[in-house]
Amino acid sequence: MSGTENVRRRRSVIAASVAAGVLLAGGGGVYLATTASGDGTGAGAAAKAADAAGPPTPLRLEGGSGDATGGGDTRGGPGIAPGEPDPGGGPNGTVYTAKGPLPQGPSSAAVHRPEGLVTSAEVTRLAEALGISGSPSLVGEVWTIRPEKDGSGARLDVARKAPGNWTYSWYDGGPAGDACLKGRACPPPGESKPAPGGTPLSEAAAKAAAAPVLKALGQDDAKVTATGVVNGSVRVVNADPMVGGLPTYGWSTGLHIARDGRAVAGSGTLKEPAEGAVYPVIGASKALAALNEDSKGTGPIGVGHCPTAPPAVDGNGRPEDARTGGTPAPGHVEPTPPCQTIVDRAAPDQVPVTAAVFGLAARDVDGERLLVPSWLFTADPADGAPYTVVRTAVAPEYLVPPSKPSPEPTPPPGDGTQAARVVESVRVQGDGRELAVTFWGGVCSTYTVKADEQPDRVTVRIVEKTDPDRVCIMIAKDFTKTVTLKSPLGDRPVVDAASGEAVPRR
């Protein structure tokens, strides 16, 4: 069976399923139960097989036993994307309140995990949908189709290992070096020229332009949005695919569509995760209660202790009992009123929940990226735009409790090394030996880039160093640091040491 036929068959099964969800209103809610076609491939058959195999192994979720995640990219693990609201509500916490009855949902659901290897045929199918000519070649563990001659044209990199993370970019070429007049019109080698101005495609036209690519990925039933615009005229299309008949969160495909309807950049995953072990799950009410437990807030954030009033003295500077005005008795200690900061007195944020959908959310489990059964809540604050808050639906007894952090030894002076940051993009500069590496980091840290050169790849790593004695505000910004290779990069892919994935070139 061909890859296309297999995708169609899988989609025909999914088309027979309805995602578990409900819109909340005062008049009550309706739960649409997930059903499967009667060919024995549905959740019922999977559950029977799981029962025969015994109870599933408890999941060890990184970042907590089921903690909430706010809207945004989850590639780097649980967290909050820049500009997104904190689902925990900051120091004061958040109380999420359903605006109507919540659905119970199914009694069990399967996790989905990446399996297998991406084939040349699958890469070719994606390339054809993107309008890329040429055959993919395997460079290390990355399938790649690269432009020739001056480097202008399309480039597609696909990780061979499932889920087949892929990146696509387009470089228009143009004059460079001595043939180029100095100024803004001359981009560095490997960097495309700025997109021309003008009105971007309409949302409907951009979605239509992205449809062939989504079909090639087997994601033609994905939830698609196209509200974003970059560079003034490039429409951003995001697609959240259905997997196993359920909507997903954190597993999206992104495409940049130019004014002429051509895809000029993109990223996503090529292989759909396979169904894994089946776990008992909780209903939306219990999940929302757990979400509120997770969202109690971080508590007061202060700089030092509460202020202390100076001791009372009389006109001659001698100690005085504040209650009687006389000389204090030996051993007398003035009572101290309870310390209460402004943050302590603030009430938690109240945020309505207007929808609850049962689906799958991307989570890191024992170092592996999986899709885990979850409840996707739509939070609709009065002073902001709606956003999604996710809570794991797997029954608590099948989640490994988060371990209590053990006291760490005090690092030696000047040693504030942290885990490596995830690389966002890389640009080749100069004679091909200099790499400009872009990533997100904290404003109070210092960073260096390390490169490990191999014949078939170059692995880059961001090393972060902090000052443990410095109090710093938690604000993220993008950094670009350079590293010089021993020899020109050439056709070798750049791999991120933190994620193990190919890094898109800019």
XYZ file of C-alpha atoms in Angstrom, residues 35 45 55 275 334:
5
model
C -16.788 6.554 18.375
C -10.284 -2.830 20.495
C -2.002 -2.238 33.518
C -1.221 4.617 19.241
C 7.576 44.588 71.527
